[in-house]
Short mmCIF file of C-alpha atoms and ligand atoms in Angstrom, two decimals:
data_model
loop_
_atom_site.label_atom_id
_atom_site.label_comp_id
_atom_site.label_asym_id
_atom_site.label_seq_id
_atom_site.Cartn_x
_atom_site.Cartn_y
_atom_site.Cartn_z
CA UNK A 22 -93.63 134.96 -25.75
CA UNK A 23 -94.19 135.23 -21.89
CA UNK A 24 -90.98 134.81 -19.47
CA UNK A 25 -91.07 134.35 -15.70
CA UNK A 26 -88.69 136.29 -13.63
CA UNK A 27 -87.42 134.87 -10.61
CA UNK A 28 -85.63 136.51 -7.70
CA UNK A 29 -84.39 133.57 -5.38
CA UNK A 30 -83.15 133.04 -1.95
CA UNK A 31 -87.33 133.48 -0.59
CA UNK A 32 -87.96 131.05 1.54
CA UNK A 33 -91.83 129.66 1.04
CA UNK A 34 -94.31 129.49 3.61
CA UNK A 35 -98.04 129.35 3.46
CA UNK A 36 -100.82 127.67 1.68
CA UNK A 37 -100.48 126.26 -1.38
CA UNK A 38 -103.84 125.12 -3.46
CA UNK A 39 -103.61 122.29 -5.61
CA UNK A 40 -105.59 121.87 -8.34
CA UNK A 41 -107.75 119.20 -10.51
CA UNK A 42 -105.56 116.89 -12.18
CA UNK A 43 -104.35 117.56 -15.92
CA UNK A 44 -103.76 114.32 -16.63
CA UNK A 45 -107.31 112.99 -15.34
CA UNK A 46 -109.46 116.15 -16.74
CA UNK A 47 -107.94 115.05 -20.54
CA UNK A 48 -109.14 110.60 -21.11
CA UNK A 49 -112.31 112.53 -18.97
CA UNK A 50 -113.29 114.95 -20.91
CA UNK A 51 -112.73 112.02 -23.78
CA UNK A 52 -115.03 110.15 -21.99
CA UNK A 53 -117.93 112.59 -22.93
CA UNK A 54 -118.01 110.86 -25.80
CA UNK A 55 -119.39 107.47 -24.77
CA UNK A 56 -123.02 109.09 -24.19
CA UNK A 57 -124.82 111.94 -24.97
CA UNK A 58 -124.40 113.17 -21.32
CA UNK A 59 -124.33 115.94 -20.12
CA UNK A 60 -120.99 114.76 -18.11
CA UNK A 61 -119.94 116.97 -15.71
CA UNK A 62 -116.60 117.37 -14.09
CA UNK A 63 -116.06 119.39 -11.15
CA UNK A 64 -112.77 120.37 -9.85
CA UNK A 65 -111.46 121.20 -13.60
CA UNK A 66 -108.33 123.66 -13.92
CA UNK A 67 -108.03 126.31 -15.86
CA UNK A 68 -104.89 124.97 -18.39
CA UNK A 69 -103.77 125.43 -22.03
CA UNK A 70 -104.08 121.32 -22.31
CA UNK A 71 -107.58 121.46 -20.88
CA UNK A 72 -108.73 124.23 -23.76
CA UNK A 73 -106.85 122.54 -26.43
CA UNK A 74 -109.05 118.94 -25.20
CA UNK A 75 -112.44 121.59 -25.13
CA UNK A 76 -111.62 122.64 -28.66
CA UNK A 77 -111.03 119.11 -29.90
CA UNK A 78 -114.40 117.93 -28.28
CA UNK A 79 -116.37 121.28 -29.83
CA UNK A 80 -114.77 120.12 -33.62
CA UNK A 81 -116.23 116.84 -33.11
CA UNK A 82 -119.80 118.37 -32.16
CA UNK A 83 -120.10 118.02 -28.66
CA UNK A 84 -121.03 121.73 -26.55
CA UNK A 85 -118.66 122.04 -23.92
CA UNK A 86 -118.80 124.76 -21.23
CA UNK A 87 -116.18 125.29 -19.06
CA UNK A 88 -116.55 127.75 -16.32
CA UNK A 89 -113.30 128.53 -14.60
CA UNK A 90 -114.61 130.31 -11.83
CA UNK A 91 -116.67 127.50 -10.38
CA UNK A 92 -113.92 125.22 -12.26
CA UNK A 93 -116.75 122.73 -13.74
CA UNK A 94 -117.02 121.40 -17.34
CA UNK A 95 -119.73 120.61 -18.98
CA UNK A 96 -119.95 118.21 -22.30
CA UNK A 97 -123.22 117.33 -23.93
CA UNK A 98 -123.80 115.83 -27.51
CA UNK A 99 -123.08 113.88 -29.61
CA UNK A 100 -120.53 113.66 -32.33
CA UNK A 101 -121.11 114.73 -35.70
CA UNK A 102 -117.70 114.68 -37.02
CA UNK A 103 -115.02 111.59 -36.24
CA UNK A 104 -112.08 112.84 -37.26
CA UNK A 105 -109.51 114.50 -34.83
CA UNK A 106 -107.25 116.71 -37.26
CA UNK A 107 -103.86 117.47 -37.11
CA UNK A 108 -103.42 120.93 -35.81
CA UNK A 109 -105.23 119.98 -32.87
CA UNK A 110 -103.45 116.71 -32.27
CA UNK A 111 -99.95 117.66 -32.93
CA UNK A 112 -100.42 120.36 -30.04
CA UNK A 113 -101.50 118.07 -27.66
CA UNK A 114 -100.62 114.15 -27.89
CA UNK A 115 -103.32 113.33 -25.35
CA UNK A 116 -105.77 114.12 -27.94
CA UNK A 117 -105.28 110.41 -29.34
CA UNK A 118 -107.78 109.45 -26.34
CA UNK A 119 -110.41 110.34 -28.52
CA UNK A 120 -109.97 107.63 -30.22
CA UNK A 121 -111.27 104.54 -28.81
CA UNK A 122 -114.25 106.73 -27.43
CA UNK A 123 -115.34 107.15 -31.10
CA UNK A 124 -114.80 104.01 -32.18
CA UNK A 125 -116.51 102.15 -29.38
CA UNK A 126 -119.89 104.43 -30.17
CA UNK A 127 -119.91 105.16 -34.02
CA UNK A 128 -117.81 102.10 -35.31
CA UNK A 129 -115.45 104.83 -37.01
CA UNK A 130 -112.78 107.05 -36.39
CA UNK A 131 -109.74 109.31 -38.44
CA UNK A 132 -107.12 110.73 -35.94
CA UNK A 133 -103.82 112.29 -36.71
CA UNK A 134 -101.27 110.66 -35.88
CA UNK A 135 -99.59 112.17 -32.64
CA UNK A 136 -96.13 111.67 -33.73
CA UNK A 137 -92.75 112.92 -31.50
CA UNK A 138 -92.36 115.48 -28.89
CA UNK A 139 -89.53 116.75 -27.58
CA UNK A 140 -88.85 113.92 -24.63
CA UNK A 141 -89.50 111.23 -26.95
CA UNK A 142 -90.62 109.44 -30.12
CA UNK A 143 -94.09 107.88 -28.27
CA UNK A 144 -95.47 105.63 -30.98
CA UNK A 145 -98.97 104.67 -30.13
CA UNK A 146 -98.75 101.01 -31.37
CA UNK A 147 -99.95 99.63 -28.27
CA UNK A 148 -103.04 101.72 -28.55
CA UNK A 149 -103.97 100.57 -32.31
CA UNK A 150 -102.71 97.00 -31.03
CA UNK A 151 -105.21 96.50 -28.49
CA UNK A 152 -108.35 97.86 -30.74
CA UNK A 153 -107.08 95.15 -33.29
CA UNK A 154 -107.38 92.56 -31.12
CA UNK A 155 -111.32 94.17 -30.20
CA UNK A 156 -112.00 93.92 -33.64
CA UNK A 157 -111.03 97.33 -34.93
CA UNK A 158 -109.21 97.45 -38.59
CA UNK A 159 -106.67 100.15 -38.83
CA UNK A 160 -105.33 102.12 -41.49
CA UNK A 161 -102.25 104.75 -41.61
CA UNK A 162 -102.36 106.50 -44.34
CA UNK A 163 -101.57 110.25 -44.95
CA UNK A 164 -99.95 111.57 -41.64
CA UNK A 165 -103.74 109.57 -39.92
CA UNK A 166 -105.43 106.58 -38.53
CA UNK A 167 -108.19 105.14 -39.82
CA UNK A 168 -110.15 102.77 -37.40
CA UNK A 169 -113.42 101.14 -38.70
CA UNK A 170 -115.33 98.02 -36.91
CA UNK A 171 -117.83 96.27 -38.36
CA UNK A 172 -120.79 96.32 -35.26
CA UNK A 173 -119.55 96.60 -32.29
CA UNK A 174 -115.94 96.18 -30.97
CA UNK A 175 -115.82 92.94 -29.57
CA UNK A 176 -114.26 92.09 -25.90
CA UNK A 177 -110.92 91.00 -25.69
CA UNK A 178 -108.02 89.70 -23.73
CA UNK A 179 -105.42 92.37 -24.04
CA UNK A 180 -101.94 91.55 -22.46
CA UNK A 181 -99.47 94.94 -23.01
CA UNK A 182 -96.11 94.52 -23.66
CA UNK A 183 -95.26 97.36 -21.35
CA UNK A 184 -97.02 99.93 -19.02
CA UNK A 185 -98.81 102.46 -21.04
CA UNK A 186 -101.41 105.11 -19.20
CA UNK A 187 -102.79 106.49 -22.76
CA UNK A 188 -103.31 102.74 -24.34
CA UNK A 189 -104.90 101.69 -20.85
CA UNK A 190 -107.07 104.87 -20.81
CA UNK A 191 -108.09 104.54 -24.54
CA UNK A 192 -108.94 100.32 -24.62
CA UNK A 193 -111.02 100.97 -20.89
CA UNK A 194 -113.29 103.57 -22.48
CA UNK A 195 -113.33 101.40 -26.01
CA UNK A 196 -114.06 98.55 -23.78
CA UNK A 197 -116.96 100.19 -21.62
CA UNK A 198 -119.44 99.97 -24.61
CA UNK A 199 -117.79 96.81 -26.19
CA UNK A 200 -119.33 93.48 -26.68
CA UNK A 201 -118.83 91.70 -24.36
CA UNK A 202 -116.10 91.07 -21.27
CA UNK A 203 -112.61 93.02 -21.99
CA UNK A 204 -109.24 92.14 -19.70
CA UNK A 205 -106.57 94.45 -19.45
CA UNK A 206 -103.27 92.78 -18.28
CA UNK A 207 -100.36 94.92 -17.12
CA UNK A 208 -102.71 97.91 -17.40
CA UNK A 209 -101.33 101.04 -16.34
CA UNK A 210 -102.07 102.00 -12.10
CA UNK A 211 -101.80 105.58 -12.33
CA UNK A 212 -104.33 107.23 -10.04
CA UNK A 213 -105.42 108.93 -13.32
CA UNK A 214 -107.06 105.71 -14.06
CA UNK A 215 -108.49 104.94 -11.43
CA UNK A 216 -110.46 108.44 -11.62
CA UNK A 217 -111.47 107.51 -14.74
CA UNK A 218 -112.70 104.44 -13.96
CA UNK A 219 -114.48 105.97 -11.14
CA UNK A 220 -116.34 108.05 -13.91
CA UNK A 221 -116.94 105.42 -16.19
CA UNK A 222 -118.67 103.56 -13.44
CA UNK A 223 -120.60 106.69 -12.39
CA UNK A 224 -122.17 106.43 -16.06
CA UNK A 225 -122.82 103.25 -16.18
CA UNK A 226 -119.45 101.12 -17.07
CA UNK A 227 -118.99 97.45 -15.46
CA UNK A 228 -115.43 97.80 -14.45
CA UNK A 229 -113.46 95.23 -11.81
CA UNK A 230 -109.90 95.29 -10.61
CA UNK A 231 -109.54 99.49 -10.09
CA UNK A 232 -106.41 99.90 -8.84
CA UNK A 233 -104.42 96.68 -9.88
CA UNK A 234 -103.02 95.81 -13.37
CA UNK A 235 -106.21 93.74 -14.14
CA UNK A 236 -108.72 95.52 -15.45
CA UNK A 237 -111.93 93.17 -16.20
CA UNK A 238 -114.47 95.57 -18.18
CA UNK A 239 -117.79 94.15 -18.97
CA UNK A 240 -119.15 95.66 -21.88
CA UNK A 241 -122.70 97.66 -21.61
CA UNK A 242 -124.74 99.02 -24.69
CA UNK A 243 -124.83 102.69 -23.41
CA UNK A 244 -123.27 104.78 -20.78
CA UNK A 245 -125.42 107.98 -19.68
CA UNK A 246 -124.33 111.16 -17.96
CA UNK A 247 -123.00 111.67 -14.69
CA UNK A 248 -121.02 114.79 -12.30
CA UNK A 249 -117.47 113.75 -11.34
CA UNK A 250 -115.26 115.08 -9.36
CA UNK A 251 -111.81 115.14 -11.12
CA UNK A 252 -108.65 113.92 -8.27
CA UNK A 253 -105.88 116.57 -7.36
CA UNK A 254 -103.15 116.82 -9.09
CA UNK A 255 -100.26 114.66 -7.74
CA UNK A 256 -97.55 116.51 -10.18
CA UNK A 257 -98.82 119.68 -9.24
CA UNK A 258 -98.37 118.73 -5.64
CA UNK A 259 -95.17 117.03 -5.61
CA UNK A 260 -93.95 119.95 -7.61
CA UNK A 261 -94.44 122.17 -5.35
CA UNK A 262 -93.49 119.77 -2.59
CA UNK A 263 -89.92 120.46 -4.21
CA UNK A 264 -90.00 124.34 -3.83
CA UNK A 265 -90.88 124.41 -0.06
CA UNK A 266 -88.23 121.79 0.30
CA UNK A 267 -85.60 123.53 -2.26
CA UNK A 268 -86.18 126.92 0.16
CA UNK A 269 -86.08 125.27 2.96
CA UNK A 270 -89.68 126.57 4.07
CA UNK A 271 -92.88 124.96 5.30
CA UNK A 272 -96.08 125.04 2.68
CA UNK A 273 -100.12 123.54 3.26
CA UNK A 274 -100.49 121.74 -0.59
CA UNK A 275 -104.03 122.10 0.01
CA UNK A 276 -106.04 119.02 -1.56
CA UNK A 277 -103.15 117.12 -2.30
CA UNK A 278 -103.30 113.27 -1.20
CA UNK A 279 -99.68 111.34 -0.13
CA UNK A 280 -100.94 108.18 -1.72
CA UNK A 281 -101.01 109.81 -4.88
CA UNK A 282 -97.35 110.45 -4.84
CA UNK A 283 -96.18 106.92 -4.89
CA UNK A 284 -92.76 106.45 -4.64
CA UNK A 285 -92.15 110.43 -5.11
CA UNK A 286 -92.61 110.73 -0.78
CA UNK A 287 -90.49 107.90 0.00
CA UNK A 288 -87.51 110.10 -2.27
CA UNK A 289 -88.68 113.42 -0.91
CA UNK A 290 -88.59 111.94 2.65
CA UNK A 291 -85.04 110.15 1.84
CA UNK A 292 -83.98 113.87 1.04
CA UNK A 293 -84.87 115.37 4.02
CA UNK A 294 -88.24 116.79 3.30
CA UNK A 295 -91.17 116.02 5.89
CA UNK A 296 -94.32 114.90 4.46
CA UNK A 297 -97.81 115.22 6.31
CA UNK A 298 -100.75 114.44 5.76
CA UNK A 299 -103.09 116.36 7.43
CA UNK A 300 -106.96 117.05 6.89
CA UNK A 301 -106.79 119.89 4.52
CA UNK A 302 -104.20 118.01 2.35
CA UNK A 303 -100.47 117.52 2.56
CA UNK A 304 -97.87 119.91 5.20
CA UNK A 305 -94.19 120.08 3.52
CA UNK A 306 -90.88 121.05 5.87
CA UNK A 307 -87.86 120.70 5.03
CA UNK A 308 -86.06 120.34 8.60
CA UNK A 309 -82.03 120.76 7.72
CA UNK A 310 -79.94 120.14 4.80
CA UNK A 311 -81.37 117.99 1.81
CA UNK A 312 -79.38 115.11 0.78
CA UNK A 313 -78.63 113.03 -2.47
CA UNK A 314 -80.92 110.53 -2.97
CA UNK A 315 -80.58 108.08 -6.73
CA UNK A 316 -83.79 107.97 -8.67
CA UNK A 317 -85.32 105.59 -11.35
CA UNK A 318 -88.52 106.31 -12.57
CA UNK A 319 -91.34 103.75 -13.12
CA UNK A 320 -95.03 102.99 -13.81
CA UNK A 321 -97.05 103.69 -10.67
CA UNK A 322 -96.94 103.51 -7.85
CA UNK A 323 -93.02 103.79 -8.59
CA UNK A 324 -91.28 107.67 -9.04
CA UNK A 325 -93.19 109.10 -11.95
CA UNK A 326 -91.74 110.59 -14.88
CA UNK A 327 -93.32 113.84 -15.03
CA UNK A 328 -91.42 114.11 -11.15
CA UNK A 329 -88.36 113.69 -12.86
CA UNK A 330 -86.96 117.30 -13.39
CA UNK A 331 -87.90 118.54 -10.61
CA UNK A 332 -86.70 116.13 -8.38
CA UNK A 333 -82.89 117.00 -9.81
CA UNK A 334 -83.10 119.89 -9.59
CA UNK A 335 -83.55 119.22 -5.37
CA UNK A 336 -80.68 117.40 -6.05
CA UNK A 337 -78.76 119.90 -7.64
CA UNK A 338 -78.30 121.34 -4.22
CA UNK A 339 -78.38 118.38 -1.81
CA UNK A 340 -75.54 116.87 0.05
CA UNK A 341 -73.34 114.41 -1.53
CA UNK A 342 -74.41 113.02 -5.72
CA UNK A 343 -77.50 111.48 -6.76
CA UNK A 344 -77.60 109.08 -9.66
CA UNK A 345 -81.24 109.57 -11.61
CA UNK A 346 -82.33 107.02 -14.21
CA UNK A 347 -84.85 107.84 -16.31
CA UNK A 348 -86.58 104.30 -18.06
CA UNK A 349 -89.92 106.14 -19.57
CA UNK A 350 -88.79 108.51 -22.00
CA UNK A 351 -85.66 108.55 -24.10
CA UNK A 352 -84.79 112.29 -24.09
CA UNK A 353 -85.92 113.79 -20.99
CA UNK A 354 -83.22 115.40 -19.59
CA UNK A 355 -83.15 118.66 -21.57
CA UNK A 356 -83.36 120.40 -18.46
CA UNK A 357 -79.91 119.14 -17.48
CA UNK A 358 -77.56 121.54 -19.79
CA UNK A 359 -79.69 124.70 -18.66
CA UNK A 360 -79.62 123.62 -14.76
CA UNK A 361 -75.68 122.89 -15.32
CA UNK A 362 -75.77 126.80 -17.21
CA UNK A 363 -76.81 127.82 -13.43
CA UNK A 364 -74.29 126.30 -11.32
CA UNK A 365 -75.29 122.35 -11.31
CA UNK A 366 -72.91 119.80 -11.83
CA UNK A 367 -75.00 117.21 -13.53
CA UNK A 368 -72.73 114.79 -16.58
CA UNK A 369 -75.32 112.40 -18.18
CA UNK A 370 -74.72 109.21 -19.36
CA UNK A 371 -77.01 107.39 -22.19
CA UNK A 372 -80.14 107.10 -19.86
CA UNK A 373 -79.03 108.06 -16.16
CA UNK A 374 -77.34 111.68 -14.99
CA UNK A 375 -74.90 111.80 -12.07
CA UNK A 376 -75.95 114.51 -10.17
CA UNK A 377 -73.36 116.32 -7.57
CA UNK A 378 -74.89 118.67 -5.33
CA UNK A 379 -73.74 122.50 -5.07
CA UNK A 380 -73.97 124.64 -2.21
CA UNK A 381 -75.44 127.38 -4.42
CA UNK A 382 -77.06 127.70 -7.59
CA UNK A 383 -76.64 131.42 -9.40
CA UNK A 384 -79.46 132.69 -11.17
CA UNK A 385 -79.53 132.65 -14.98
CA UNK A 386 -81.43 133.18 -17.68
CA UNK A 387 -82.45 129.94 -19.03
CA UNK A 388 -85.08 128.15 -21.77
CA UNK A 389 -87.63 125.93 -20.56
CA UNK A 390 -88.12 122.97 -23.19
CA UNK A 391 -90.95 120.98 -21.84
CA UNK A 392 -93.92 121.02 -19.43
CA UNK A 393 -91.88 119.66 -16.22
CA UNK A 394 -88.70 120.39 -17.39
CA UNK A 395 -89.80 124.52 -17.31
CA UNK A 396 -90.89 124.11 -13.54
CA UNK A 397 -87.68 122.41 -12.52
CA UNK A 398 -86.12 125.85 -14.08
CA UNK A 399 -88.69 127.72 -11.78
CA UNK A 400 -87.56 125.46 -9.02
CA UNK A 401 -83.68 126.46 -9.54
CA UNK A 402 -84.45 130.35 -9.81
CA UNK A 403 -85.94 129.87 -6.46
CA UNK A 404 -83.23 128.36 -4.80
CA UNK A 405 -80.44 130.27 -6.78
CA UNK A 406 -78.85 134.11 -5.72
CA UNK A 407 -79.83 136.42 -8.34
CA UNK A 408 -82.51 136.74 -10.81
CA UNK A 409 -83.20 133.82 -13.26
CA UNK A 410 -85.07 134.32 -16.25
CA UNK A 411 -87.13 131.48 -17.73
CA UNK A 412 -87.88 132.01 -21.54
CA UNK A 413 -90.52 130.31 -23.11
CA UNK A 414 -92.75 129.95 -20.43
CA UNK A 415 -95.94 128.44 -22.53
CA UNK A 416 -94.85 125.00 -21.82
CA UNK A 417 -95.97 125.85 -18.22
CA UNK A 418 -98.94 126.94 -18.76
CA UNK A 419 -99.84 123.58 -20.43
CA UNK A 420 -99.93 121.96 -16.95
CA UNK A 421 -99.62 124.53 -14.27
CA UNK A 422 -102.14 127.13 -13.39
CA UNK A 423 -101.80 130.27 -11.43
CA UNK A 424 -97.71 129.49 -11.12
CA UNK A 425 -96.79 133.01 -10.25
CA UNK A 426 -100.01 133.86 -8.05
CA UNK A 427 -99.47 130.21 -6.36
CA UNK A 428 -95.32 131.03 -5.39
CA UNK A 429 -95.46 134.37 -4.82
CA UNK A 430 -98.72 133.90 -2.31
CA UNK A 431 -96.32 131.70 -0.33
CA UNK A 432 -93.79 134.83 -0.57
CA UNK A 433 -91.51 133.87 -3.72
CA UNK A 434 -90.51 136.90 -5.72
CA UNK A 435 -91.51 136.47 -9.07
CA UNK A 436 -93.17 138.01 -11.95
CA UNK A 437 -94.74 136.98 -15.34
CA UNK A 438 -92.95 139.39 -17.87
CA UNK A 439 -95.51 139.73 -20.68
CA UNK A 440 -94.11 140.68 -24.60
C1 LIG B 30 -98.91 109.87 -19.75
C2 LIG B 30 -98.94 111.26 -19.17
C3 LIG B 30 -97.53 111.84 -19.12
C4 LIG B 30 -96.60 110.88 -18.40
C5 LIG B 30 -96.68 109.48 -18.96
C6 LIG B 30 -95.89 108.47 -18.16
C7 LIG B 30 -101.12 112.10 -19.78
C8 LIG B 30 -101.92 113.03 -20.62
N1 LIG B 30 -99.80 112.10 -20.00
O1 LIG B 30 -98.44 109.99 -21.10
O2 LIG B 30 -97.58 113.11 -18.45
O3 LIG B 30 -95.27 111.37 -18.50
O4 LIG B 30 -98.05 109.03 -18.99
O5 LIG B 30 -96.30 108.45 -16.84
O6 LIG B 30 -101.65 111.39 -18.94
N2 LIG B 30 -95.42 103.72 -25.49
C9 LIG B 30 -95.25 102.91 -26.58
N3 LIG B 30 -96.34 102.62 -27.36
C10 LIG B 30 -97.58 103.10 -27.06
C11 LIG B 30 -97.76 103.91 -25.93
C12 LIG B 30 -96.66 104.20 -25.16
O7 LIG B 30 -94.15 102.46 -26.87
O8 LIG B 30 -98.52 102.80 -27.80
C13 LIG B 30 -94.27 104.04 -24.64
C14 LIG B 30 -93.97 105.54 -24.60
O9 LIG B 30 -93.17 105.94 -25.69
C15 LIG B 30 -93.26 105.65 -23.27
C16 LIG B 30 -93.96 104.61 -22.40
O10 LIG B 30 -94.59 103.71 -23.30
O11 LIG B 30 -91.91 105.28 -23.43
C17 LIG B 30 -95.00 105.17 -21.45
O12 LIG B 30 -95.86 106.02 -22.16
P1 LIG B 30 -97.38 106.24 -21.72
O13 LIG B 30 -97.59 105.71 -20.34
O14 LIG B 30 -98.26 105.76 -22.79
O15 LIG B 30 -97.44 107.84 -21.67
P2 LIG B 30 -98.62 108.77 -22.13
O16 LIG B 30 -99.93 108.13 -21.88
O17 LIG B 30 -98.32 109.31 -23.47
#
């Protein structure tokens, strides 16, 4: 297994590019499966997540081409198998998007269930839910669920319980080719679904209310192909927003939008860090010392989850304590006993972690758990004296591309150690 080696104490400065959104590129690439196509997404990185999504499209029959050096993907077909198996699934939970794709267009569709990950149990009841209510009968049975309609799934008024991105994503591109008019109350407002939308439109979808938490979706009887480009990557960005500020240097995230970031540049600015946007994307400074700032994360456009990590570990070495609540996920702070192993000073309690900042962190070698909760490692080893060591480094490469080439460009020392 890879580790990244980390010498800190660099300060960053340079150009930083951000890429094409993970979290958009995966209900997209899902989306192939509402037409024969070809769809075509431009702006596609080059992650594990992305290949694991091309491999579960190519099992179902579609041909997908991805070519990372002009970072488009290509999907054409249609499917000749509708069932999403478990080694597939269980790698990736985001593969359960495929399922209201296939049941919207063949009437029928067997997907493993996702089950748990490490930051949580994440049933997908509000998924099945809202096909039930289209029409869809489901059956779990044997680790799978088993969706049939008879005809057509049939438009629906679908009121979640709470904010969900993946049941939003799944009952939009169910309700693109249902019968008749679909509403989607307290829909997620992600900008990841608003890209999709965009898509969906771009092949033919009747969709109203982008950008709110009513999504009206007027059903059409076939979607063709279109060329989309996929949004930057807000995570990526803010991510890296935290290591100019945790090093106290100046970085171009090149690409990267500050609408996107939601209530993630109100905190960053709270803390001290400078956020610009300029034409070629977003300028980050960090001016003097950071401070504490408390946290909760929220749906969009409030602090996003997947910001989480990273944003303690800013914390970790900011003036004065922080409080972070975390109200998404039940087990996300994993990160918090390795930062602590490093010098933080982070107690948790049930759902929120008091955080009291340090004047320095000490490098360590440490083991990364989860996709953010690895880069909020990387983020301490840069900020830290000595060399940190982060084991298990595959959970980055799930969501972050290029993570070495893209800090050390900007003059981090660090280096991919390769078993
Ligand atoms: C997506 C993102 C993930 C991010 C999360 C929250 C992708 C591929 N992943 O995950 O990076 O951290 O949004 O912003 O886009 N829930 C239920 N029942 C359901 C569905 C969700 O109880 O049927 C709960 C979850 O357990 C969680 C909360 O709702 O507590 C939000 O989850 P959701 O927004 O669905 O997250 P994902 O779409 O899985």
């Amino acid at each position: 297994m890879d580790r990244i080696r980390i010498r800190g104490g660099r300060t960053l400065r340079g150009t930083i590019p951000v890429g094409g959104a993970k979290n958009a590129s995966l209900p997209l690439m899902a989306a192939a499966l509402l037409t024969d196509g070809p769809l075509v997404l431009t702006n596609a990185p080059a992650l594990d997540d992305v290949r694991t999504m091309a491999r579960l499209l190519e099992q179902h029959g579609l041909a997908v081409e991805h070519d990372t050096r002009t970072r488009q993907i290509s999907l054409s077909g249609a499917a000749t198998s509708l069932e999403a198996p478990y080694d597939l699934v269980r790698k990736m939970r985001a593969s359960v998007l495929v399922l209201g794709p296939l049941l919207a267009r063949y009437g029928e569709a067997r997907v493993s269930l996702p089950g748990g990950c490490a930051i949580g149990t994440r049933p997908v009841d509000l998924h099945l839910r809202g096909l039930e209510q289209m029409g869809a009968r489901i059956n779990l049975d044997g680790g799978y669920i088993g969706a049939t309609v008879s005809g057509r799934l049939k438009g629906a008024r679908i009121h979640f319980p709470q904010v969900s991105v993946g049941a939003t994503e799944n009952l939009l591109m169910a309700a693109a080719l249902a019968e008749g008019t679909t509403e989607l109350l307290n829909a997620a407002r992600e900008p990841e679904i608003g890209d999709l939308a965009a898509c969906l439109i771009a092949m033919g979808a009747r969709i109203e209310g982008v950008g709110t938490d009513r999504l009206l979706v007027h059903g059409v009887d076939s979607l063709h192909g279109a060329t989309h480009p996929v949004i930057p990557d807000r995570i990526e960005a803010g991510t890296y927003a935290c290591a100019a500020a945790i090093t106290g240097g100046e970085v171009l995230l090149e690409g990267a939008k500050l609408a996107h970031l939601g209530a993630c540049a109100r905190v960053l600015a709270e803390a001290g860090v400078e956020l610009d946007e300029v034409p070629q994307g977003l300028r980050v400074r960090r001016v003097d010392g950071l401070r504490g700032v408390d946290i909760m994360t929220e749906p969009f456009p409030g602090f996003a989850t997947d910001m989480q990590a990273q944003t303690m570990t800013l914390m970790c070495v900011a003036e004065g304590a922080s409080m972070v609540t975390e109200t998404i996920f039940e087990n996300r702070f994993m990160h918090v006993p390795e930062l602590n192993r490093m010098g933080a000073r982070i107690n948790v309690h049930g759902s929120s972690a008091i955080v009291r900042g340090v004047a320095r962190l000490s490098g360590a070698p440490v083991m990364a758990t989860d996709l953010r909760a690895s880069f909020s490692l990387v983020l301490a080893g840069l900020a830290a004296a000595g060399d940190t060591v982060v084991n298990r480094v595959y959970h980055l490469d799930r969501g972050y591309e290029g993570v070495e080439a893209k800090l050390a460009g900007v003059g981090a020392d660090i280096e991919r150690l390769r078993d």
